[in-house]
CSV table of C-alpha atoms in Angstrom, one decimal:
chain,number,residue,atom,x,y,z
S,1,UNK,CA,-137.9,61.5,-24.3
S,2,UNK,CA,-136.3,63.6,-26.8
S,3,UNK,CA,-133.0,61.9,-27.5
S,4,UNK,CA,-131.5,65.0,-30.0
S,5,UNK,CA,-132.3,67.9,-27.8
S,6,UNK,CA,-130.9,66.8,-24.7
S,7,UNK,CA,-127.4,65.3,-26.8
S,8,UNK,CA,-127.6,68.8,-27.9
S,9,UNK,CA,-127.1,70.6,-24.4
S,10,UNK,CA,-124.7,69.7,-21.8
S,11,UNK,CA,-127.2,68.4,-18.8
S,12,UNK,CA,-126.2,68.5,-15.1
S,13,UNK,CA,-125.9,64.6,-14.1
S,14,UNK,CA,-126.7,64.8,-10.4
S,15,UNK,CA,-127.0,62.1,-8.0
S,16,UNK,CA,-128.9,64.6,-5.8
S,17,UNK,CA,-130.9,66.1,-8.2
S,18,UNK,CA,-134.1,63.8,-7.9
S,19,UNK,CA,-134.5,63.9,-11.7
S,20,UNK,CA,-135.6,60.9,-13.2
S,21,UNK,CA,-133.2,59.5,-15.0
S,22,UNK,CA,-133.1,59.5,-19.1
S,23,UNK,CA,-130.9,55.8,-18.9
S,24,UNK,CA,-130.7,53.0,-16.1
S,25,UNK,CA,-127.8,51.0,-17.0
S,26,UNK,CA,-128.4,47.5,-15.4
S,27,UNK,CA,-126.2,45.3,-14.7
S,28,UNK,CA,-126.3,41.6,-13.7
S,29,UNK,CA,-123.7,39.7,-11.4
S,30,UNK,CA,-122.9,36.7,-10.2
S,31,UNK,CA,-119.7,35.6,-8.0
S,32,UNK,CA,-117.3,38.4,-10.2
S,33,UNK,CA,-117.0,41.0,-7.9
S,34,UNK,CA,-114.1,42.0,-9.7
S,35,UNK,CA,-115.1,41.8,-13.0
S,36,UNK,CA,-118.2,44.1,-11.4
S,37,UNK,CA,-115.4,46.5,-10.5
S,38,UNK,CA,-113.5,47.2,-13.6
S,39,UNK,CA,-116.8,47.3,-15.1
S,40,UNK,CA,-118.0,49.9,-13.2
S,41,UNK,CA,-114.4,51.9,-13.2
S,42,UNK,CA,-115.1,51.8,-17.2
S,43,UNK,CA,-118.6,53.1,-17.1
S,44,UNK,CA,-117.9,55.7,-14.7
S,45,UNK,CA,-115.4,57.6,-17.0
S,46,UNK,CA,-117.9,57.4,-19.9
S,47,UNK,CA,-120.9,58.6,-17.7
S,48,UNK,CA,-118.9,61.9,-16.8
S,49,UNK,CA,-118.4,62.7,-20.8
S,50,UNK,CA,-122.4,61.9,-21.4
S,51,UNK,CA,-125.3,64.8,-21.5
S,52,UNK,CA,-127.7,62.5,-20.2
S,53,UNK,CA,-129.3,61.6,-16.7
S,54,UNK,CA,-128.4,58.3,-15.9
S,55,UNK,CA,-128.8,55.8,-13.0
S,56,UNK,CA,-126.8,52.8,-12.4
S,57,UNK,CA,-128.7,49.3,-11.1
S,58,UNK,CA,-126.5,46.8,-10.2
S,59,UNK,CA,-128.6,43.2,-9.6
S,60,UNK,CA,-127.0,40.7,-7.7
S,61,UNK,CA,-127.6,36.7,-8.6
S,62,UNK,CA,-125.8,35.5,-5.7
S,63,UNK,CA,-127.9,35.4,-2.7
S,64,UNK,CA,-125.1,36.2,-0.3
S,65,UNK,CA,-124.4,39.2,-2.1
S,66,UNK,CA,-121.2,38.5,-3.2
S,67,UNK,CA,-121.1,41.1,-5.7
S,68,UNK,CA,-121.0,44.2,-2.8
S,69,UNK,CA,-117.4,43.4,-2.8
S,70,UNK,CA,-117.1,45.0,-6.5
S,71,UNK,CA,-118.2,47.9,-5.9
S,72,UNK,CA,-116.4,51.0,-6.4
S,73,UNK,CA,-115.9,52.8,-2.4
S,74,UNK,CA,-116.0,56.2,-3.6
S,75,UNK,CA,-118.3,55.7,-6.7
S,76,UNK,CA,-116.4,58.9,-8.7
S,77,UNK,CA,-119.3,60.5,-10.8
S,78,UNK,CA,-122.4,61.9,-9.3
S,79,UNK,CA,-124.7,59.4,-10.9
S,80,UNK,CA,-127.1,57.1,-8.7
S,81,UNK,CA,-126.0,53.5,-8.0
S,82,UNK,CA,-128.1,51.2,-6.4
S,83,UNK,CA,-127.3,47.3,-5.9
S,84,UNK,CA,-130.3,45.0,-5.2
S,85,UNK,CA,-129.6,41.0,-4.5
S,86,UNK,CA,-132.3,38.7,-6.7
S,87,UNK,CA,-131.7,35.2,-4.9
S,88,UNK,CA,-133.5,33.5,-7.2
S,89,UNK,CA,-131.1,31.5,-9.7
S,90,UNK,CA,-131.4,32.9,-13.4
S,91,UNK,CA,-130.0,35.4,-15.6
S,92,UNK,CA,-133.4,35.9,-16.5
S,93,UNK,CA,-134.6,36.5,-12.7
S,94,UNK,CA,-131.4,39.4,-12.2
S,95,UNK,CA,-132.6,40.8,-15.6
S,96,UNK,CA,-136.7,41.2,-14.4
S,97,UNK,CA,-135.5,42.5,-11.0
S,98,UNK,CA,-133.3,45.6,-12.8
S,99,UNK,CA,-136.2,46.3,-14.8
S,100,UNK,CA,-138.5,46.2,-11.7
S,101,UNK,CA,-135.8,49.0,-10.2
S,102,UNK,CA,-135.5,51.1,-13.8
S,103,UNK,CA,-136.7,54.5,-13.6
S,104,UNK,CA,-135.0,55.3,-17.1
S,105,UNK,CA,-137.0,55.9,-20.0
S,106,UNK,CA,-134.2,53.4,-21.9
S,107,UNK,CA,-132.9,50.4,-20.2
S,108,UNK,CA,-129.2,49.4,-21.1
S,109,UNK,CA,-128.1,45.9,-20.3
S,110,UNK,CA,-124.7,44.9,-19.5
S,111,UNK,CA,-123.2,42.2,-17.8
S,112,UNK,CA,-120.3,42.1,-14.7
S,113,UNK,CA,-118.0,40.3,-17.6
S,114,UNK,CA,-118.0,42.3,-20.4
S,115,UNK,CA,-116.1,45.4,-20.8
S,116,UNK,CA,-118.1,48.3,-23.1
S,117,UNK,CA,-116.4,49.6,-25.9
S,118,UNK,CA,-114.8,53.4,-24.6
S,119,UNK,CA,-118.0,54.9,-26.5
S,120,UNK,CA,-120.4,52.4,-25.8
S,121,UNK,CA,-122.8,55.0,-23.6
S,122,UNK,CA,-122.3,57.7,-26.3
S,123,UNK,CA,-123.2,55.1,-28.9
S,124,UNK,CA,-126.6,53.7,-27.2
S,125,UNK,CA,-127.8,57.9,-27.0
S,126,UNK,CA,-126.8,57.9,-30.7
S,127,UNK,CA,-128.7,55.5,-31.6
S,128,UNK,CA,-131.9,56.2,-29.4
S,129,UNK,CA,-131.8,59.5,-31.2
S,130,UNK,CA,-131.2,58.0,-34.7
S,131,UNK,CA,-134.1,55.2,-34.7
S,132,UNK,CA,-136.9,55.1,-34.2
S,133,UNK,CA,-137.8,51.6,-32.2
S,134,UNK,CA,-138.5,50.1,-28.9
S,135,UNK,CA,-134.9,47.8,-29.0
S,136,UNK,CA,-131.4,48.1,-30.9
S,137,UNK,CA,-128.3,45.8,-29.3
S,138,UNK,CA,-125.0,45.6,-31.0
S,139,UNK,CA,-122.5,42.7,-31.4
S,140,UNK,CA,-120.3,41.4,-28.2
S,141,UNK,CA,-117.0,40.0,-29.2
S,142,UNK,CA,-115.2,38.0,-27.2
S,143,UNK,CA,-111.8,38.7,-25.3
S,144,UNK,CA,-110.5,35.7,-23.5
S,145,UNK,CA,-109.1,36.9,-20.1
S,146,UNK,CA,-106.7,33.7,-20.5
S,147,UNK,CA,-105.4,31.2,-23.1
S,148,UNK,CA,-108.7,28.7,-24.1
S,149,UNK,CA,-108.8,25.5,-25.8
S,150,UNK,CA,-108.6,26.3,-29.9
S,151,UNK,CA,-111.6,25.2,-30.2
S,152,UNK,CA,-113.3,27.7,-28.3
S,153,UNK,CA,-111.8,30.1,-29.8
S,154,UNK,CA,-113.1,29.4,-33.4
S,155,UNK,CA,-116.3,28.2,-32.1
S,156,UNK,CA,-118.8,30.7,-34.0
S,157,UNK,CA,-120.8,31.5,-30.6
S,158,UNK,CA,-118.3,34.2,-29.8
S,159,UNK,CA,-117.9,35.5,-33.7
């Protein structure tokens, strides 16, 4: 896929189209159905500014498919989302099953508790257009939804 020519022209993102998609974003859940929500409220603002095809696979760890109650009713952009349930226990299990579903030519990972920077999207095209590799991640800092223990805080896992 030719990353510079198609940031270059505005494409058509179409749920309908039957294109395959340039991205899949995949996303792995797990009892946060509203963390899965604002997640996908975020993405779907920065998917409507982006001048690539993308899909949306959303992989559920929870067997009873807890996750279904995250998602958005009236998903607002005209991008495909598809939600799959992996019952097998494992981040690594919810992560193989997304890739299984990818039609992208680039995967992006995300998680249902992390919240992408407001250029995130724009940034991963950027880079897939910049370098020339098979992988490129960026940092995740942490933002504590409520007041934690100091030490967790200054523990160097989330710095």
């Amino acid at each position: 896929m030719n990353f510079a020519a198609a940031y270059n022209k505005r494409v058509c993102i179409s749920g309908k189209s039957g294109r395959k998609p340039d991205i899949s974003i995949c996303i792995s859940t797990y009892k946060r159905p509203q963390q899965l929500h604002r997640l996908l409220l975020n993405l779907s603002g920065q998917l409507m500014e982006l001048a690539y095809a993308c899909e949306v696979i959303i992989v559920d760890n929870d067997e009873v498919g807890s996750g279904r109650m995250g998602l958005v009713n009236q998903w607002p952009v005209d991008v495909p989302l598809r939600y799959f349930i992996e019952p097998r226990q494992n981040i690594s299990h919810a992560r193989n099953k997304a890739i299984d579903e990818a039609a992208g030519a680039w995967v992006a990972f995300i998680d249902d508790d992390e919240i992408p920077a407001d250029n995130w999207l724009q940034q991963f095209c950027e880079m897939g257009s910049k370098v020339k590799g098979d992988a490129f991640f960026g940092p995740v800092l942490p933002r504590f939804e409520r007041d934690v223990s100091s030490w967790l805080a200054k523990d160097s896992l989330y710095h």
